[in-house]
Structures are given as structure tokens and as C-alpha cells.
Short mmCIF file of C-alpha atoms in Angstrom, two decimals:
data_model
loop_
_atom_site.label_atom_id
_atom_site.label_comp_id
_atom_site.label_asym_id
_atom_site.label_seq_id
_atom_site.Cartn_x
_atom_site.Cartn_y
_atom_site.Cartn_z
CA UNK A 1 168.29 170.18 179.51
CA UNK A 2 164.75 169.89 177.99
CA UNK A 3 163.45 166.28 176.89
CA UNK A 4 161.84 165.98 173.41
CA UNK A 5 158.43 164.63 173.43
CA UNK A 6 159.24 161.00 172.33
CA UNK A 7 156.63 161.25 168.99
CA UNK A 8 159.09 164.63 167.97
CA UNK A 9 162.04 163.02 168.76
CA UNK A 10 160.82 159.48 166.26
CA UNK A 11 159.56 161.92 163.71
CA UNK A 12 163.51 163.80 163.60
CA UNK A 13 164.98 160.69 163.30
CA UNK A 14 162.94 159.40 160.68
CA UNK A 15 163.10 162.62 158.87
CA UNK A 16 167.01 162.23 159.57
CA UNK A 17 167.19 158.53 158.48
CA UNK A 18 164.73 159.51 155.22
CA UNK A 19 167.11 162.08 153.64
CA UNK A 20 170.33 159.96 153.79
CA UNK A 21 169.38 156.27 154.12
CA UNK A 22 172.90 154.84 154.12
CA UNK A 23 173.40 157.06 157.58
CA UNK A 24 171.28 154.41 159.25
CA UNK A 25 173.84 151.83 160.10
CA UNK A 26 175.27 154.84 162.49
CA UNK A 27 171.92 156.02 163.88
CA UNK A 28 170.86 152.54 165.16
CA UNK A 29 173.92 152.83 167.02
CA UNK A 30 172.27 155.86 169.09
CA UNK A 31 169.98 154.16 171.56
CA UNK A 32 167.64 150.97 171.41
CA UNK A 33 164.35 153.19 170.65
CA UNK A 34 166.09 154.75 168.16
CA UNK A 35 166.96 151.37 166.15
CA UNK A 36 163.58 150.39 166.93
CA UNK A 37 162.35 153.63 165.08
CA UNK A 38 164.48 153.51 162.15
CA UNK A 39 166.49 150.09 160.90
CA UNK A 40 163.08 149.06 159.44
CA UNK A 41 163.58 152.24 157.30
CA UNK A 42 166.87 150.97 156.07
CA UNK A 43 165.20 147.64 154.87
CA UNK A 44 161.95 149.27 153.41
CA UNK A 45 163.37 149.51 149.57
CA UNK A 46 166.26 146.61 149.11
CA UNK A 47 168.08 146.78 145.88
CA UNK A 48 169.86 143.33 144.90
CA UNK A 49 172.62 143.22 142.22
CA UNK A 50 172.70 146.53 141.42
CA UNK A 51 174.66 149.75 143.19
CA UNK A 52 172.94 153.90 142.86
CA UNK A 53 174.55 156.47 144.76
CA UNK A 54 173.02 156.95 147.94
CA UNK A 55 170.75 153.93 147.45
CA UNK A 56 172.25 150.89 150.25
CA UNK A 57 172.34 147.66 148.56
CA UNK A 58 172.40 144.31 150.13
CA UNK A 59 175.19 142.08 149.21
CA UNK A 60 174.35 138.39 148.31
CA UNK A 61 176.86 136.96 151.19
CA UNK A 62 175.22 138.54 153.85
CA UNK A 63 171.62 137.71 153.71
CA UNK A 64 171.82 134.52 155.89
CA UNK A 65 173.28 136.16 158.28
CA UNK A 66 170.80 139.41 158.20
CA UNK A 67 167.66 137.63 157.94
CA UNK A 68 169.10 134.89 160.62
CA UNK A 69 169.55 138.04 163.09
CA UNK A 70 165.84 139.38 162.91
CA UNK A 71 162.49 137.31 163.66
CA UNK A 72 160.37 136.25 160.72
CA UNK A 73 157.86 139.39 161.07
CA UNK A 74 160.54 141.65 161.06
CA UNK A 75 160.95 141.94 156.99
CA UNK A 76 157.21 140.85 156.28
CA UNK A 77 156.33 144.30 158.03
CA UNK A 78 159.46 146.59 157.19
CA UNK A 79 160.01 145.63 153.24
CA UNK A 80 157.68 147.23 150.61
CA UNK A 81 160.11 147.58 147.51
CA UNK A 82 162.30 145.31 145.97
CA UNK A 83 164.79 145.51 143.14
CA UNK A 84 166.42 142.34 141.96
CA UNK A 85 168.60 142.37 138.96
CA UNK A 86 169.09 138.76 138.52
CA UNK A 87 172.15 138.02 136.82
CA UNK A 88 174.38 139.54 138.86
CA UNK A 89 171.94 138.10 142.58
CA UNK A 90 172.06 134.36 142.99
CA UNK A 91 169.01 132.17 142.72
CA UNK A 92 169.10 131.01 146.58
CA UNK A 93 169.79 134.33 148.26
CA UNK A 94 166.98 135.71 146.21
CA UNK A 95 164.56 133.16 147.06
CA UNK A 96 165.13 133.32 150.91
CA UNK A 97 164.40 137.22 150.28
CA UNK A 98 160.96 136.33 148.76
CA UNK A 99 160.20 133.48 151.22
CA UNK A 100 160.64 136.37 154.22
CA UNK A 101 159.95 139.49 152.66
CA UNK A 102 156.02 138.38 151.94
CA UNK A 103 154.74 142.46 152.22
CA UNK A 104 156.03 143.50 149.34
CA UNK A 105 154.04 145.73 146.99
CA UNK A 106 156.61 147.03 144.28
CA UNK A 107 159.00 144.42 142.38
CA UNK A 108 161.19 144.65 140.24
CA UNK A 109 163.27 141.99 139.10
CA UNK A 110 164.70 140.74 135.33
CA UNK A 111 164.42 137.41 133.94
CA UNK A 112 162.39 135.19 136.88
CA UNK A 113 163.42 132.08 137.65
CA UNK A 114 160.73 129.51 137.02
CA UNK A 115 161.03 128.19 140.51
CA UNK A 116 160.86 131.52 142.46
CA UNK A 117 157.28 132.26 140.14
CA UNK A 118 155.19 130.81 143.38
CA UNK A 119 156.81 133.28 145.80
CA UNK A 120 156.19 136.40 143.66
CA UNK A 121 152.13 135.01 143.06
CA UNK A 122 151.45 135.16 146.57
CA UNK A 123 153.02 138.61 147.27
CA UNK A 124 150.23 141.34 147.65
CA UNK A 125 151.59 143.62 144.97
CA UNK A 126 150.66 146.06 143.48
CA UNK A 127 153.15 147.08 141.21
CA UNK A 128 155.53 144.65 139.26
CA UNK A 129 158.22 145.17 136.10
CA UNK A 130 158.83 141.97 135.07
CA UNK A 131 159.54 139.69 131.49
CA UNK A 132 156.37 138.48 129.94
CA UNK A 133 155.81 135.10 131.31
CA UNK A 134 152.42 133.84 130.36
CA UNK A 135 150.35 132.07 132.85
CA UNK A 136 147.00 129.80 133.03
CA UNK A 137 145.21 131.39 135.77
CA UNK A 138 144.71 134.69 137.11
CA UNK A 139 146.67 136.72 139.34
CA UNK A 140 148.04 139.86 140.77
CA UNK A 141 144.40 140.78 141.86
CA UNK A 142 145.43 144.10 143.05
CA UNK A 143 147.81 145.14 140.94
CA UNK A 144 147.37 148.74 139.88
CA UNK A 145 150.82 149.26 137.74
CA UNK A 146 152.68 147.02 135.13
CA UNK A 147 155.66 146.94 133.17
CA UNK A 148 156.09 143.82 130.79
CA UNK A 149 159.25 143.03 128.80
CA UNK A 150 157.67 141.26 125.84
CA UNK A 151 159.87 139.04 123.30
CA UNK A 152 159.98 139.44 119.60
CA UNK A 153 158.47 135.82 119.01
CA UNK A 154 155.82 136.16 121.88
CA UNK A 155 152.08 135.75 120.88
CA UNK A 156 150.63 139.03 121.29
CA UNK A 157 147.08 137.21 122.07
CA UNK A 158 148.81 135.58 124.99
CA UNK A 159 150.01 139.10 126.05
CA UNK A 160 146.63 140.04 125.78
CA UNK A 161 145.15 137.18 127.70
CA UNK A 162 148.17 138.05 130.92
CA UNK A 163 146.68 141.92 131.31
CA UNK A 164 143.21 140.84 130.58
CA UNK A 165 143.22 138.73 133.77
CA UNK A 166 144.33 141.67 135.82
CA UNK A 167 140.93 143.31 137.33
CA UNK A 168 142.83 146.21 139.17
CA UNK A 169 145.49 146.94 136.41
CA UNK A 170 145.22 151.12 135.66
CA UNK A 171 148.87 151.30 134.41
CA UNK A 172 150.42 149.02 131.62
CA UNK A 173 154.35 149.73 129.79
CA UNK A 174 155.24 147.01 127.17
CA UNK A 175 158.88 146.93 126.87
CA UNK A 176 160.38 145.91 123.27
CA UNK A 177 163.40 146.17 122.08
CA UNK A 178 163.68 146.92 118.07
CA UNK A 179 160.11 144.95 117.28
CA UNK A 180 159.19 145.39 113.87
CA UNK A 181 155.90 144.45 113.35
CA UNK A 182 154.04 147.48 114.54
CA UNK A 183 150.86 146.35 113.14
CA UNK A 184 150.42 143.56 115.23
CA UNK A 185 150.98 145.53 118.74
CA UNK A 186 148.99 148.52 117.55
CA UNK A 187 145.90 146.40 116.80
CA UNK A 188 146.78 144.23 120.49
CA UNK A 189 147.01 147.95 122.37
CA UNK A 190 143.73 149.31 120.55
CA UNK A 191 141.99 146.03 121.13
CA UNK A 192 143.30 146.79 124.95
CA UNK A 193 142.39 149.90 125.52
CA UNK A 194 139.03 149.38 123.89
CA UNK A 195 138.49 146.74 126.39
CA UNK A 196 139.32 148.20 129.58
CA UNK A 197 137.80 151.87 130.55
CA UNK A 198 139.75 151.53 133.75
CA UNK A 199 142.52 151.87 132.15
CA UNK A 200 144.42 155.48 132.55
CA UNK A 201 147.74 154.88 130.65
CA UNK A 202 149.71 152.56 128.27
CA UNK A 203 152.76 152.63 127.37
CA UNK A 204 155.10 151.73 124.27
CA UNK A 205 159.24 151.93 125.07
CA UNK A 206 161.00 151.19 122.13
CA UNK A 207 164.03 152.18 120.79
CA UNK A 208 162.79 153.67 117.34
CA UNK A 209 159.61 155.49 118.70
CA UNK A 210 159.85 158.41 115.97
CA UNK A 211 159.36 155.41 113.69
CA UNK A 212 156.34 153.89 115.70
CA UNK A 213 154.89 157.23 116.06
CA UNK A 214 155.00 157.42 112.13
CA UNK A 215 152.62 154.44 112.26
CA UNK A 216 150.29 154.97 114.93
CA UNK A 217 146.82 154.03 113.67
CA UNK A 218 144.13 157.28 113.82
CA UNK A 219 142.36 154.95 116.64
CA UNK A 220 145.15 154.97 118.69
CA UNK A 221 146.13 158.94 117.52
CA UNK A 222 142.95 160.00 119.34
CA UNK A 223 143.16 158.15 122.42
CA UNK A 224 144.92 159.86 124.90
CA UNK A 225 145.97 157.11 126.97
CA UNK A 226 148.10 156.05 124.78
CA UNK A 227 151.95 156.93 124.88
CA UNK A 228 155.36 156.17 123.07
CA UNK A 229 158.08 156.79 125.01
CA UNK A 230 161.65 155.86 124.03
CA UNK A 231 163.81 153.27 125.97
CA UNK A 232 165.27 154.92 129.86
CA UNK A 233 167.42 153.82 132.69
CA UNK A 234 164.37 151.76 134.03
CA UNK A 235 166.68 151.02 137.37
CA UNK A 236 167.58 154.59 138.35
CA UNK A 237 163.76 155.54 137.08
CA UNK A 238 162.27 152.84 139.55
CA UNK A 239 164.15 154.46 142.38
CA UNK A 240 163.01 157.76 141.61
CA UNK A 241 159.49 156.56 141.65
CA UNK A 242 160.09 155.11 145.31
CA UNK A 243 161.88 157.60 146.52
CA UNK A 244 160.95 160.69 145.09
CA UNK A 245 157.10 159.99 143.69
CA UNK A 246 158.52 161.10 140.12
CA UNK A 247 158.81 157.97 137.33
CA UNK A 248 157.90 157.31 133.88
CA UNK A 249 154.42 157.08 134.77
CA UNK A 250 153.86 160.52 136.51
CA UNK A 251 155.54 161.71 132.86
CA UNK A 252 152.91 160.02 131.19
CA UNK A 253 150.50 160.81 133.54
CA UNK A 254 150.91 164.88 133.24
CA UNK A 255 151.30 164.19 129.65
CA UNK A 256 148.24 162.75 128.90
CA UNK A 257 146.23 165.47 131.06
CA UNK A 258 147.65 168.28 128.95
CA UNK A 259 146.50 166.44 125.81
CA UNK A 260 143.14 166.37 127.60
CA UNK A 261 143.25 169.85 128.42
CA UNK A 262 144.59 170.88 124.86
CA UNK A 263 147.93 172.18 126.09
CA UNK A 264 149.52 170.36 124.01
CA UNK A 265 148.25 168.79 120.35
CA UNK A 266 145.84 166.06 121.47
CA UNK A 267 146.97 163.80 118.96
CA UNK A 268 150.57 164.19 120.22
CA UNK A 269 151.14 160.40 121.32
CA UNK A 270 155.27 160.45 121.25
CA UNK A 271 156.33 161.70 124.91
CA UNK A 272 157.89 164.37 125.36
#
């Protein structure tokens, strides 16, 4: 019987453990190298409080015992994306997550508890969808990609102030649901945009975006970074992104370019 060169025989079972990640549990179960090679896979993208088909979630009850069972530098080096859909994760389990899963680069997580704010400063990300939560001093220094949920009463020059402070920041989504004063964001976003030549997309979800579009200022019209997109499944769209490369953003992304290229109308700012 021929042996497999051991780098062949990792890159199978990764491969393997890649296109079905809730097979895992059974591969570990193969030989010791093998759940060397691939648990960390398993942990690499946690979802909390949430379940998508073919996407393993990790129960609140069992995280003392899972993190107990693995040393400290375990999940700093194996987790990179985390989903936490708060009201359905309790506050505890969540924060012994943070406190041990310190390399993560892609959160998501709804409504953040005051308390856990400290953990999610000091993770080196570099993509976060969050709720607006202004803050005194700067942050995030590498973050590249940013979705804000932003209030119907919340000071737009605060907004302003939050994404200002962000020196790597290329991608920016504000999230509102059924805001009315249009004027107000439009002149925030042009002010923005105007602002920050590093800047390759932003963003408007709203509900009633054939309404906004109505209302777009020329100024914004004929800046192709701009885009209104209407409200999506921002769960299932995150784990497309991580597992798949294809989100809101890569829409936006090819969008904008054939407005560049004149593919489509230039002024066209309402995706698709």
C-alpha cells in the first residue's frame, strides 16, 4: 500500500474538512495528526445564537467545557470570524469567547453589551457590523470594512466623528431602518466621502431605497462610491462573505466598477 506524502495527505483533509465543516467532529476521530490538522478548522468561523444549514454553531452550555478542554493559544490562533446574535447568546458565555478568542478579525454581533466594549477594542479587526455606539477616542486602527446600525435619534455629527477616527476604513454600510430625514444623512455621506479619498464604497440599506434614490443630491448622483441598497439577510450574507468571498460588498464593489466603466448609467446609485 503506498503512503501519502504527509503535506498531500493535510492538504485532502483540509480540502475534505473545508467543503462540509460539520463532518469535522468525525474526522478528528481519524488519527491524532489528523485532529491536529483540522479541529482548528471547525473553530475558525463560530456562529453564536443563530443556526444556517451546514454552518456548526456553538451552543451557549457548552463553552466552559470546550474552552476548559483546549490551552489558552488554542482559540487565539484557530478563530478569525465570529457571529454573535445577542439576544438569543448570554452575556457570560459571550464574554469568555472574547476574553479567549483575542485573533479575531471579522465580528459580527447585535446590540453590545457595554461591559464586553473593552474586549472587542483590543481585538485586531478588521472588519466589524455592529450598532452605532459612539466613543471618545480612536480605535479599530486597522479596520478596512464597516457596517453601522445607526438609530433614528442618533447625531449624525457623532456618526461622523466614529468613521472619521478610523485611518484604515475603505468600506462603510449605514444601516437604518425607515429614517426619514434624508437630508441630513445625504449631506453627513457627501461631507464623508468628500473627506476621505481612501474611501472605495458606502453604503445606504434602507427599507424604502426607491424613495432615497428619488432624493439623492446631484453630488452624491455623480460619485460612484456611493450605493443604496435595500435591507438583506445580513446573517446568511455575512456567511457567504466568509465562506464563499461573495457579500454585499463584492455587489457593490462590481457595481460601482461598471458605473466607472460606463456599463451601466454612471449616475445609477440604487443597486441592482
Amino acid at each position: 500500500m503506498t503512503t501519502l506524502p504527509v503535506e498531500l495527505e493535510r492538504e485532502i483533509f483540509e480540502i475534505c474538512a473545508l467543503s462540509q465543516l460539520t463532518i469535522i467532529p468525525k474526522l478528528v476521530l481519524v488519527a491524532k495528526r489528523v485532529k491536529e490538522w483540522v479541529e482548528p478548522l471547525l473553530y475558525k468561523t463560530i456562529l453564536l445564537g443563530v443556526d444556517l444549514p451546514g454552518a456548526p454553531s456553538l451552543p451557549y452550555d457548552i463553552v466552559p467545557v470546550v474552552i476548559s478542554h483546549r490551552p489558552p493559544a488554542f482559540f487565539h490562533a484557530a478563530v478569525r470570524h465570529l457571529l454573535a446574535f445577542t439576544p438569543h447568546y448570554p452575556a457570560r458565555e459571550l464574554e469568555m469567547i472574547l476574553r479567549h478568542c483575542t485573533g479575531i478579525e471579522n465580528l459580527w454581533i447585535f446590540n453590545t453589551d457595554e461591559k464586553l466594549m473593552p474586549l472587542v477594542e483590543s481585538l485586531p479587526l478588521k472588519r466589524l457590523y455592529a450598532a452605532f455606539k459612539p466613543v471618545a477616542s480612536p480605535m479599530f486602527s486597522h479596520l478596512t470594512h464597516l457596517q453601522l446600525g445607526v438609530n433614528l435619534d442618533e447625531n449624525m455629527d457623532s456618526v461622523q466623528a466614529f468613521i472619521a477616527a478610523l485611518p484604515a476604513l475603505t468600506h462603510l454600510s449605514l444601516s437604518f431602518d425607515m429614517f426619514e430625514n434624508e437630508g441630513v444623512v445625504f449631506a453627513m455621506i457627501h461631507r464623508i466621502l468628500e473627506s476621505s479619498p481612501s474611501m472605495l464604497v458606502l453604503i445606504i440599506f434602507d427599507n424604502a431605497t426607491i424613495t432615497w434614490a428619488q432624493e439623492v443630491p446631484p453630488q452624491l448622483r455623480h460619485d460612484v462610491r456611493f450605493v443604496l441598497m435595500p435591507h438583506r439577510h445580513f446573517v446568511v450574507d455575512w456567511h457567504a462573505g466568509v465562506q464563499r468571498g461573495r457579500d454585499y460588498w463584492t455587489d457593490a464593489e462590481s457595481f460601482i466598477a461598471k458605473r466607472r466603466t460606463r456599463e451601466i448609467d454612471p449616475l445609477k446609485c440604487l443597486w441592482p
